[in-house]
XYZ file of C-alpha atoms in Angstrom:
645
model
C 9.123 22.996 -3.524
C 7.637 24.852 -6.349
C 3.913 24.369 -7.465
C 3.408 24.505 -11.361
C 0.322 26.995 -10.798
C -0.587 30.312 -8.927
C -3.686 31.716 -8.636
C -2.981 34.908 -7.781
C 0.639 36.975 -7.509
C 0.647 37.446 -3.724
C 0.494 33.655 -3.033
C -0.033 33.545 0.971
C 2.682 32.694 3.139
C 1.129 31.716 6.484
C -2.412 30.960 7.864
C -2.701 34.309 9.227
C -2.501 35.548 5.579
C -4.520 33.233 4.089
C -7.852 33.628 6.072
C -7.240 37.012 8.053
C -10.467 35.797 10.141
C -9.257 32.339 10.462
C -9.779 31.346 14.311
C -6.893 31.574 16.820
C -7.783 27.714 17.525
C -6.738 26.801 14.332
C -3.557 28.165 14.942
C -3.128 27.047 18.241
C -3.530 23.077 16.371
C -1.017 24.113 13.520
C 1.618 25.258 16.079
C 1.096 22.102 18.876
C 1.359 19.946 15.800
C 4.705 21.289 14.739
C 3.560 23.212 11.542
C 5.149 26.727 12.170
C 4.010 27.718 8.882
C 2.028 26.348 5.720
C 3.520 24.090 2.904
C 3.458 25.246 -0.667
C 0.473 22.748 -0.861
C -1.374 24.244 1.565
C -0.500 27.569 0.808
C -2.863 27.223 -2.412
C -5.151 24.347 -1.627
C -6.199 26.215 1.259
C -7.697 29.101 -0.249
C -9.016 27.675 -3.107
C -11.060 25.379 -1.016
C -12.516 28.040 1.056
C -13.563 29.566 -2.119
C -15.587 27.352 -4.679
C -13.039 25.530 -6.831
C -12.712 22.026 -7.587
C -9.101 20.949 -7.134
C -6.709 18.251 -7.925
C -3.318 18.235 -5.795
C -0.471 16.189 -6.643
C 2.068 16.608 -3.960
C 5.262 14.471 -2.571
C 4.446 12.626 0.660
C 4.809 14.308 3.629
C 3.726 17.418 2.009
C 0.913 18.344 4.401
C -2.070 17.344 2.090
C -4.245 16.358 4.939
C -4.492 19.521 6.738
C -4.728 21.417 3.053
C -8.137 19.929 3.330
C -9.400 19.426 7.124
C -8.745 22.995 7.475
C -10.685 24.365 5.070
C -13.807 21.790 5.668
C -14.047 22.469 9.555
C -14.030 26.308 8.921
C -16.407 26.353 6.005
C -18.946 24.688 8.556
C -18.066 26.547 11.467
C -19.038 30.114 9.396
C -22.271 28.642 8.131
C -25.083 30.117 8.968
C -26.728 26.952 9.968
C -23.920 24.418 10.474
C -26.013 22.084 12.394
C -29.077 20.245 11.632
C -29.863 16.673 12.242
C -28.929 14.032 9.752
C -27.399 16.263 7.297
C -24.031 15.809 6.194
C -21.605 18.805 5.460
C -18.180 16.846 4.195
C -17.295 13.786 3.184
C -13.822 12.143 2.930
C -12.816 8.797 1.761
C -9.880 7.039 1.952
C -8.520 3.511 0.190
C -7.632 1.702 3.719
C -8.924 1.528 7.134
C -5.472 2.594 8.660
C -5.567 5.792 6.380
C -9.405 6.593 7.377
C -8.518 6.569 11.062
C -5.444 8.593 10.519
C -7.231 11.533 9.015
C -10.235 11.042 11.390
C -7.586 11.132 14.029
C -6.304 14.418 12.600
C -9.742 16.147 12.458
C -10.505 15.341 15.979
C -7.432 16.643 17.136
C -8.286 19.929 14.729
C -11.955 19.946 16.044
C -10.400 19.550 19.696
C -8.932 23.262 19.729
C -12.573 24.349 19.252
C -13.883 24.677 22.737
C -17.766 24.421 21.498
C -17.371 21.569 19.071
C -15.025 19.598 22.138
C -17.679 20.063 24.670
C -20.361 18.702 22.473
C -18.185 15.773 21.548
C -17.620 15.082 25.112
C -21.187 15.442 26.147
C -22.214 13.034 22.932
C -19.758 10.372 23.607
C -20.409 10.261 27.467
C -16.916 11.009 28.224
C -17.733 13.155 31.243
C -14.510 15.063 32.238
C -11.794 15.817 30.022
C -8.951 12.962 29.482
C -7.186 14.175 26.632
C -3.448 14.603 27.402
C -3.224 16.405 24.365
C -5.008 19.416 25.497
C -4.165 21.089 29.201
C -6.707 22.801 30.896
C -6.381 24.770 33.898
C -9.193 23.673 35.572
C -9.917 19.676 35.850
C -13.992 20.494 36.174
C -16.728 19.116 33.551
C -16.524 21.366 30.626
C -20.042 22.990 29.645
C -21.429 22.763 26.101
C -20.565 26.429 24.783
C -23.534 27.688 22.084
C -22.658 26.342 18.468
C -21.817 26.310 15.704
C -19.830 22.511 15.989
C -17.764 20.499 13.517
C -18.711 16.813 14.569
C -16.503 14.273 12.408
C -17.198 10.591 12.518
C -15.270 7.486 11.497
C -16.875 4.902 9.030
C -14.465 1.564 8.687
C -15.868 -2.019 8.205
C -14.708 -4.366 11.155
C -13.906 -1.348 13.679
C -17.794 -1.379 14.141
C -21.303 -3.047 12.903
C -23.003 -1.014 10.524
C -25.983 -0.738 13.441
C -23.668 0.502 15.556
C -22.332 3.196 12.935
C -25.765 4.356 12.220
C -26.927 4.444 15.830
C -23.871 6.733 16.295
C -24.580 8.851 13.584
C -28.065 9.357 15.242
C -26.550 10.017 18.713
C -23.442 12.139 17.744
C -25.244 14.024 14.594
C -22.161 14.546 12.760
C -21.582 16.712 9.776
C -18.034 15.037 8.697
C -18.182 11.648 7.694
C -14.700 9.861 7.003
C -14.412 6.515 6.163
C -13.637 3.944 3.363
C -15.337 2.865 0.570
C -17.222 0.202 1.088
C -18.545 1.276 4.802
C -19.264 5.039 3.288
C -21.813 3.693 0.680
C -23.436 1.466 3.382
C -23.935 4.456 5.779
C -24.776 6.947 2.915
C -27.379 4.389 1.667
C -29.498 4.974 4.890
C -32.532 6.773 5.169
C -31.289 8.275 8.569
C -28.468 9.885 6.303
C -29.300 13.026 4.746
C -26.762 14.072 1.976
C -28.925 17.281 0.293
C -27.689 20.131 -2.158
C -28.340 23.059 0.263
C -26.498 21.713 2.847
C -23.390 19.388 1.654
C -20.342 21.391 0.687
C -16.971 19.132 0.060
C -15.843 15.616 -0.833
C -12.673 14.948 -0.538
C -10.844 12.067 -1.771
C -7.559 11.161 -0.522
C -4.952 8.883 -2.377
C -7.828 9.264 -5.370
C -5.521 7.174 -7.846
C -5.384 4.031 -5.583
C -9.649 4.656 -5.313
C -9.895 4.050 -8.954
C -8.832 0.605 -8.740
C -11.556 -1.991 -10.167
C -11.660 -3.100 -6.099
C -12.991 0.285 -5.296
C -14.522 1.672 -8.374
C -17.966 0.403 -8.002
C -18.095 1.851 -4.292
C -16.764 5.212 -5.662
C -19.325 5.410 -8.205
C -22.183 4.481 -6.087
C -20.619 7.687 -3.507
C -20.499 10.011 -6.734
C -24.026 9.162 -7.504
C -25.103 9.818 -3.792
C -23.792 12.986 -3.241
C -25.271 16.255 -5.133
C -23.670 17.095 -8.129
C -23.488 20.606 -6.636
C -20.638 20.234 -4.515
C -17.139 21.019 -4.455
C -14.351 17.917 -4.760
C -11.012 17.766 -4.156
C -8.930 14.860 -5.460
C -5.451 14.627 -3.189
C -2.641 12.437 -3.983
C 1.189 11.595 -4.334
C 0.672 10.464 -8.008
C -2.308 11.366 -10.414
C -2.884 8.537 -12.670
C -4.721 8.437 -16.202
C -7.308 7.406 -13.829
C -7.513 10.343 -11.549
C -7.780 12.104 -14.953
C -10.713 10.258 -15.878
C -12.284 10.958 -12.912
C -11.810 14.945 -13.388
C -13.599 14.739 -16.696
C -16.526 12.772 -15.013
C -16.742 14.515 -11.568
C -15.547 17.469 -11.700
C -15.854 21.219 -13.352
C -13.031 22.958 -14.630
C -11.167 22.023 -11.803
C -8.306 23.821 -10.323
C -4.732 21.316 -10.905
C -2.024 21.874 -7.961
C 1.405 20.391 -8.875
C 3.814 20.637 -6.114
C 6.912 19.240 -6.983
C 10.724 19.335 -5.498
C 13.589 20.609 -6.949
C 16.938 18.046 -7.175
C 20.143 19.246 -6.634
C 20.463 19.417 -10.273
C 17.901 22.226 -10.397
C 15.105 19.887 -12.289
C 11.676 20.312 -10.812
C 10.243 17.139 -11.628
C 11.467 15.221 -8.032
C 8.654 12.883 -7.489
C 9.862 12.476 -3.433
C 11.143 14.732 -0.525
C 14.783 16.007 -0.913
C 15.214 14.813 2.800
C 14.361 11.586 1.548
C 17.146 9.090 -0.022
C 16.406 6.681 -2.365
C 18.881 3.761 -2.861
C 18.990 0.353 -4.578
C 20.635 -2.631 -3.877
C 21.120 -5.471 -6.851
C 22.377 -8.826 -5.419
C 21.384 -12.678 -5.085
C 18.212 -13.451 -3.277
C 20.213 -15.590 -0.824
C 22.493 -12.223 0.028
C 19.145 -10.101 1.141
C 18.405 -11.092 4.331
C 22.111 -11.041 5.442
C 22.637 -7.986 3.797
C 19.423 -6.287 5.890
C 20.391 -7.507 9.138
C 24.082 -5.689 8.343
C 22.562 -2.293 7.150
C 19.845 -2.436 10.594
C 22.900 -3.126 12.661
C 25.104 -0.525 10.450
C 22.362 2.285 10.512
C 21.274 1.500 14.356
C 17.531 1.644 12.904
C 14.981 2.065 16.008
C 11.831 1.894 13.813
C 11.772 0.430 10.036
C 9.054 -0.822 7.540
C 9.758 -3.742 5.655
C 7.470 -4.379 2.277
C 6.764 -7.823 0.907
C 4.392 -8.617 -2.055
C 2.014 -10.860 -0.201
C -0.108 -11.255 2.783
C 0.891 -15.202 2.788
C 4.428 -13.390 2.701
C 3.633 -11.435 5.878
C 2.460 -14.665 7.718
C 5.699 -16.579 6.715
C 8.262 -13.929 7.090
C 6.817 -12.852 10.522
C 8.076 -15.927 12.223
C 11.375 -15.994 10.657
C 12.528 -12.385 10.853
C 12.454 -12.150 14.699
C 15.025 -14.634 15.525
C 17.042 -13.688 12.140
C 17.689 -10.057 12.501
C 17.288 -9.901 16.413
C 14.451 -7.089 16.356
C 11.010 -7.337 17.155
C 8.619 -7.320 14.192
C 4.664 -6.296 14.039
C 3.076 -7.870 10.784
C -0.187 -6.079 9.039
C -1.544 -6.718 6.220
C -5.367 -6.409 4.737
C -6.778 -10.176 5.915
C -6.068 -9.313 9.609
C -9.021 -8.024 11.150
C -9.345 -4.213 11.993
C -8.251 -4.350 15.808
C -5.500 -6.572 15.015
C -4.237 -4.320 12.755
C -4.676 -1.374 15.323
C -3.204 -3.216 18.107
C 0.106 -4.141 15.701
C 0.512 -0.525 14.408
C -0.243 0.915 17.918
C 2.798 -1.396 19.467
C 5.174 -0.671 16.867
C 4.653 3.200 17.467
C 4.984 2.531 21.010
C 8.146 0.373 20.664
C 11.175 1.893 22.960
C 13.868 -1.116 21.156
C 14.573 -1.717 17.599
C 11.160 -2.853 15.914
C 10.178 -3.876 12.187
C 6.698 -3.237 10.684
C 6.060 -5.750 8.172
C 3.476 -5.221 5.733
C 1.918 -5.415 1.987
C 1.046 -2.136 -0.261
C -1.832 -1.729 2.722
C 0.382 0.388 4.518
C 1.933 1.938 1.136
C -0.157 5.227 1.035
C -0.805 8.209 3.456
C 0.155 6.648 6.579
C 2.127 8.882 9.244
C 3.809 7.275 11.406
C 6.622 9.401 13.314
C 10.540 8.717 13.241
C 10.602 5.903 10.637
C 14.725 5.475 9.979
C 14.303 3.042 6.988
C 11.870 1.798 4.609
C 13.052 -1.756 2.857
C 11.449 -3.005 0.155
C 12.438 -6.953 -0.243
C 9.900 -6.956 -3.285
C 9.120 -4.446 -5.230
C 5.290 -3.368 -5.958
C 3.145 -4.567 -8.320
C 2.291 -1.532 -9.773
C 5.334 1.390 -10.426
C 3.004 4.356 -8.947
C 3.246 2.819 -5.537
C 6.937 2.821 -5.261
C 6.895 6.405 -4.275
C 4.172 5.698 -1.708
C 6.198 3.049 -0.051
C 9.410 5.165 -0.111
C 7.573 8.219 1.365
C 6.617 6.503 4.884
C 10.285 7.612 5.670
C 11.701 11.492 5.441
C 8.277 13.052 6.178
C 7.598 16.786 7.246
C 11.035 17.523 6.194
C 12.985 14.890 8.394
C 15.751 13.044 6.995
C 14.820 9.119 5.902
C 16.082 6.340 3.349
C 14.509 4.204 1.556
C 16.708 0.694 0.224
C 14.874 -1.483 -2.706
C 16.387 -4.884 -2.956
C 16.604 -6.144 -6.760
C 17.525 -9.606 -7.966
C 20.669 -9.616 -10.094
C 19.957 -9.913 -13.758
C 17.161 -8.307 -15.627
C 15.643 -6.526 -12.338
C 18.930 -4.297 -12.854
C 16.573 -2.476 -15.628
C 13.954 -1.518 -13.159
C 16.462 0.988 -12.222
C 16.557 2.674 -15.450
C 12.635 1.948 -15.951
C 12.060 4.433 -12.714
C 14.343 7.034 -14.038
C 12.484 7.420 -16.762
C 9.337 7.909 -14.295
C 11.233 10.534 -12.836
C 12.136 8.688 -9.646
C 15.902 8.229 -9.561
C 17.401 5.620 -7.588
C 21.467 5.597 -6.367
C 23.490 2.931 -5.614
C 23.638 2.193 -1.794
C 27.241 3.412 -0.862
C 29.355 0.989 0.770
C 27.418 -2.324 0.738
C 28.021 -5.360 3.141
C 30.388 -7.983 1.818
C 28.337 -10.996 2.330
C 30.239 -14.394 2.042
C 28.765 -17.137 0.380
C 29.396 -19.124 3.961
C 27.015 -16.299 6.084
C 24.163 -17.006 3.404
C 24.547 -20.347 3.850
C 24.182 -20.276 7.469
C 21.338 -18.069 7.040
C 19.583 -20.507 4.953
C 20.295 -22.988 7.746
C 19.016 -21.104 10.493
C 15.565 -20.088 8.155
C 15.639 -24.116 8.239
C 15.790 -24.841 11.786
C 12.574 -22.381 12.477
C 10.847 -24.292 10.100
C 11.795 -27.545 11.508
C 10.375 -26.526 15.056
C 6.905 -27.324 13.773
C 5.207 -28.191 10.632
C 2.756 -25.428 10.682
C 5.725 -23.010 9.490
C 6.599 -25.579 6.674
C 2.975 -25.501 5.122
C 3.299 -21.522 5.571
C 6.819 -21.570 3.585
C 4.595 -24.036 0.544
C 2.403 -21.429 0.710
C 3.995 -17.917 0.940
C 6.488 -18.810 -2.357
C 3.907 -20.047 -3.879
C 1.929 -16.616 -3.708
C 5.372 -14.784 -4.069
C 5.819 -16.247 -7.540
C 2.305 -15.417 -8.701
C 2.650 -11.879 -7.150
C 5.943 -11.450 -9.652
C 4.520 -12.731 -12.517
C 2.148 -9.875 -12.489
C 4.471 -7.339 -11.418
C 4.791 -4.814 -13.837
C 6.778 -4.127 -16.425
C 6.655 -7.437 -17.328
C 9.388 -7.752 -19.587
C 11.757 -6.669 -16.427
C 10.115 -9.018 -13.629
C 9.865 -12.304 -15.583
C 9.211 -15.757 -13.958
C 11.035 -17.554 -16.777
C 14.452 -15.554 -15.432
C 14.296 -16.799 -12.119
C 17.248 -18.112 -10.603
C 15.073 -21.119 -8.944
C 18.089 -22.471 -6.777
C 18.681 -18.900 -5.345
C 15.077 -18.672 -4.774
C 14.613 -21.924 -2.652
C 17.751 -21.391 -0.505
C 16.737 -17.762 -0.135
C 13.181 -19.006 1.270
C 14.985 -21.615 3.450
C 12.272 -24.088 1.305
C 12.354 -27.961 2.712
C 10.965 -28.782 -0.184
C 9.873 -27.822 -3.629
C 5.895 -26.688 -3.668
C 3.592 -28.572 -6.534
C 2.726 -25.418 -9.042
C 2.543 -24.782 -12.817
C 4.997 -22.025 -12.618
C 7.839 -24.868 -12.094
C 6.272 -27.290 -14.652
C 6.505 -24.949 -16.997
C 9.985 -23.256 -16.184
C 11.834 -25.793 -13.937
C 11.119 -29.164 -14.932
C 14.285 -30.317 -12.453
C 12.164 -29.278 -9.411
C 8.766 -31.286 -10.336
C 11.120 -34.675 -11.076
C 13.227 -34.164 -8.026
C 11.501 -31.999 -4.910
C 15.051 -31.385 -3.228
C 16.441 -30.176 -6.289
C 19.180 -28.019 -5.172
C 18.092 -27.280 -1.937
C 21.135 -28.139 -0.406
C 19.474 -30.561 2.116
C 21.432 -32.755 4.322
C 21.422 -36.011 3.182
C 19.680 -37.610 6.604
C 16.819 -34.718 6.087
C 13.468 -36.469 6.105
C 10.277 -34.212 5.869
C 7.875 -36.697 7.236
C 9.905 -36.550 10.821
C 8.585 -32.989 11.314
C 5.272 -33.202 13.204
C 2.367 -30.800 13.803
C 2.266 -28.999 17.020
C -1.548 -29.382 16.689
C -2.065 -32.893 18.097
C -5.543 -33.092 15.494
C -3.623 -32.375 12.671
C -1.090 -34.630 13.383
C -3.031 -37.174 13.943
C -4.870 -36.671 10.856
C -1.502 -36.759 8.966
C -0.387 -40.018 10.519
C -3.822 -41.508 9.859
C -3.198 -40.340 6.182
C 0.176 -41.619 5.669
C -0.997 -45.012 6.997
C -3.704 -45.292 4.932
C -1.392 -44.377 1.710
C 0.934 -47.143 2.667
C -2.406 -49.630 2.962
C -2.705 -48.185 -0.806
C -5.880 -46.727 -0.222
C -6.996 -43.197 -1.863
C -6.857 -40.201 0.959
C -9.958 -37.765 0.291
C -8.503 -34.318 -0.556
C -9.599 -31.276 1.384
C -12.823 -29.675 0.395
C -10.906 -26.524 -0.811
C -8.486 -28.299 -2.708
C -10.984 -30.442 -4.498
C -13.100 -27.380 -5.239
C -10.288 -25.837 -6.833
C -9.343 -29.053 -9.108
C -12.809 -28.944 -10.232
C -12.843 -25.525 -11.160
C -9.805 -26.482 -13.387
C -10.911 -29.249 -14.870
C -14.475 -27.262 -16.147
C -11.577 -24.532 -17.676
C -9.945 -27.129 -19.363
C -13.422 -28.757 -20.859
C -14.361 -25.743 -22.153
C -14.340 -25.849 -25.901
C -10.568 -25.185 -27.315
C -12.022 -22.459 -29.678
C -13.947 -20.555 -27.449
C -10.787 -20.084 -25.103
C -8.654 -19.632 -27.719
C -10.889 -16.259 -29.147
C -11.523 -14.968 -25.608
C -7.642 -15.085 -25.029
C -7.044 -12.921 -28.217
C -9.748 -10.565 -27.309
C -8.041 -10.107 -23.791
C -3.954 -9.513 -25.863
C -5.629 -7.143 -28.286
C -7.299 -5.178 -25.755
C -4.108 -5.080 -23.565
C -2.052 -3.979 -26.592
C -4.484 -0.987 -27.498
C -4.045 0.094 -23.564
C -0.337 -0.281 -23.745
C -0.283 1.656 -26.795
C -2.203 4.599 -25.698
C -0.609 4.496 -22.236
C 3.040 4.836 -24.280
C 1.916 7.561 -26.510
C 0.571 9.345 -23.517
C 3.958 8.963 -21.596
C 6.305 10.119 -24.218
C 3.914 13.129 -25.093
C 5.078 14.452 -21.357
C 8.908 13.435 -22.087
C 11.748 15.700 -22.419
C 13.985 14.944 -25.302
C 16.720 13.713 -22.979
C 13.922 11.151 -21.535
C 12.883 10.067 -25.219
C 16.675 8.921 -25.869
C 16.601 7.047 -22.742
C 13.686 5.290 -23.155
C 14.435 4.366 -26.752
C 17.650 2.691 -25.351
C 15.779 0.435 -22.572
C 13.487 -0.348 -25.274
C 16.382 -1.503 -27.502
C 17.866 -3.462 -24.380
C 14.303 -5.181 -23.920
C 14.471 -6.262 -27.752
C 18.006 -7.464 -27.739
C 17.046 -9.710 -24.499
C 13.829 -10.943 -26.240
C 15.973 -11.746 -29.234
C 18.071 -13.617 -26.995
C 15.480 -15.611 -25.053
C 14.173 -16.139 -28.854
C 17.310 -17.169 -30.125
C 18.143 -19.971 -26.943
C 14.364 -21.752 -27.668
C 15.196 -22.501 -31.317
C 18.734 -23.649 -30.549
C 16.859 -26.337 -28.345
C 18.500 -25.232 -24.533
C 15.016 -24.518 -23.314
C 13.424 -28.150 -22.478
C 9.727 -27.365 -22.396
C 6.958 -29.107 -20.843
C 8.497 -32.480 -20.453
C 8.464 -34.266 -17.103
């Protein structure tokens, strides 16, 4: 890797050269963690953070960004004249997900565990008595004496793990000077009168995966954090992709920031590679019904022990979690944002500890920063909704110089243009070498196997309906919209690839596949003797309710809708009753705003392109223009049947 900027000619190459007075406990930790020398990211970031520089760091996944901000944060605390004062915070690290925050906290704990005074203080404060940490070997198994300070004491703050009063009680007992957590819980704790964030004491604010923290879901909490911490601070932004949102935050919350952009040289010598050279990126373009048979063959051929499979929605995780184990013959551990924190931690740990082939089935909640050792394979069954998340997903493999493979499945047709689109963004995908040859017979057998699983209990059929609807809705929001268009989907293939027993009721089918609305078994290739009503719920109460409702309908009685469904329908009626002119005006405003944003982004993106990249961009635009003209011509010829029932 070659950083774009250099602060001085003789850049330090090891921890000793970075800071000659660096304590031996840091060297012990780094060597025990496998870091025999600093990475270029650490070599530049550590001396800057040891000084008084605001910093923006963009570096490929697995390049050591976590240590590059934890080492200077901890050492500055230990070097301070008055490092500990009750209730006062010296450093804050904010991460977008609970898993990433927990991982950073674990790394920080391991770091301070090599500092005897801090280790002894933590043991006493947490009431653990004798040393039980197998990572730190001591010659004598005696209760460790608490040595005089200074101390570096981290505390983890994530929702779902503990309640807010418990976190505040821990803060009072532990007296931490480093807080690591997610935005919402961090705001709740910082707003307490027990926590003091004063400018004479506060030192460093770090935003890990900073571009993700600028998403609308996090922005209010992040803005509140920036208001609660002193303006006289040093700020560090770290991410594998620095977007326009981070540039905005630089202008708002930082002063004369120093930017480090550590990139990788590709085999051709280009310096704009977004992923580690040890990570191979492949694509597989195939029919939807061929995806799972191909995945099974690839897992067998590569003999992958640990793999991560990404899907687009939480409902998809809940559905495929029941289908994939028998289909692929491996253990599957699901993790998504709706799971409680304890369940997420448990499944992650079970996946890490698995000694047999295993798959971590997840959404973008585990796309960023999570470091799981020895991931052989990353599979994207569904592309991410935001292109910037693509490299984060792939970066779970091939970390810290280890070899890794990431394969992205794409549907035949317009999705093939996604490969060229990513290439324009600096991410180049190769065609998967020697892809498995799948026959129509194998694809049909896979569909039948999925259906046998669904027919084992009606609950799984319900999950398939919900998951398919959520997948279509997510697909409709995937960027770029010209490539991922619901109008271009091969509905028959999709229905069979999901093993559907019946088409769900959804507006997208009314607009783009009226045949499935008229006949809810259309092109699903179900056996003639199949009857959905013959499949019972395993839950006896739900089954009794279903049978009684069916009997009421047979008598001609009206069956009340579930409360949630009735509420959604009422909201839809209210929207329809709104004046048409108001609806049209609001829509026009939104479309104009969207067009202005797209024009600005396109101009900024093109300003950073080379002549070759501009040529590729124009070629892609021409391709999209031809597709649009073709679709318009088809509609004018009457081939599209519209909204007729």
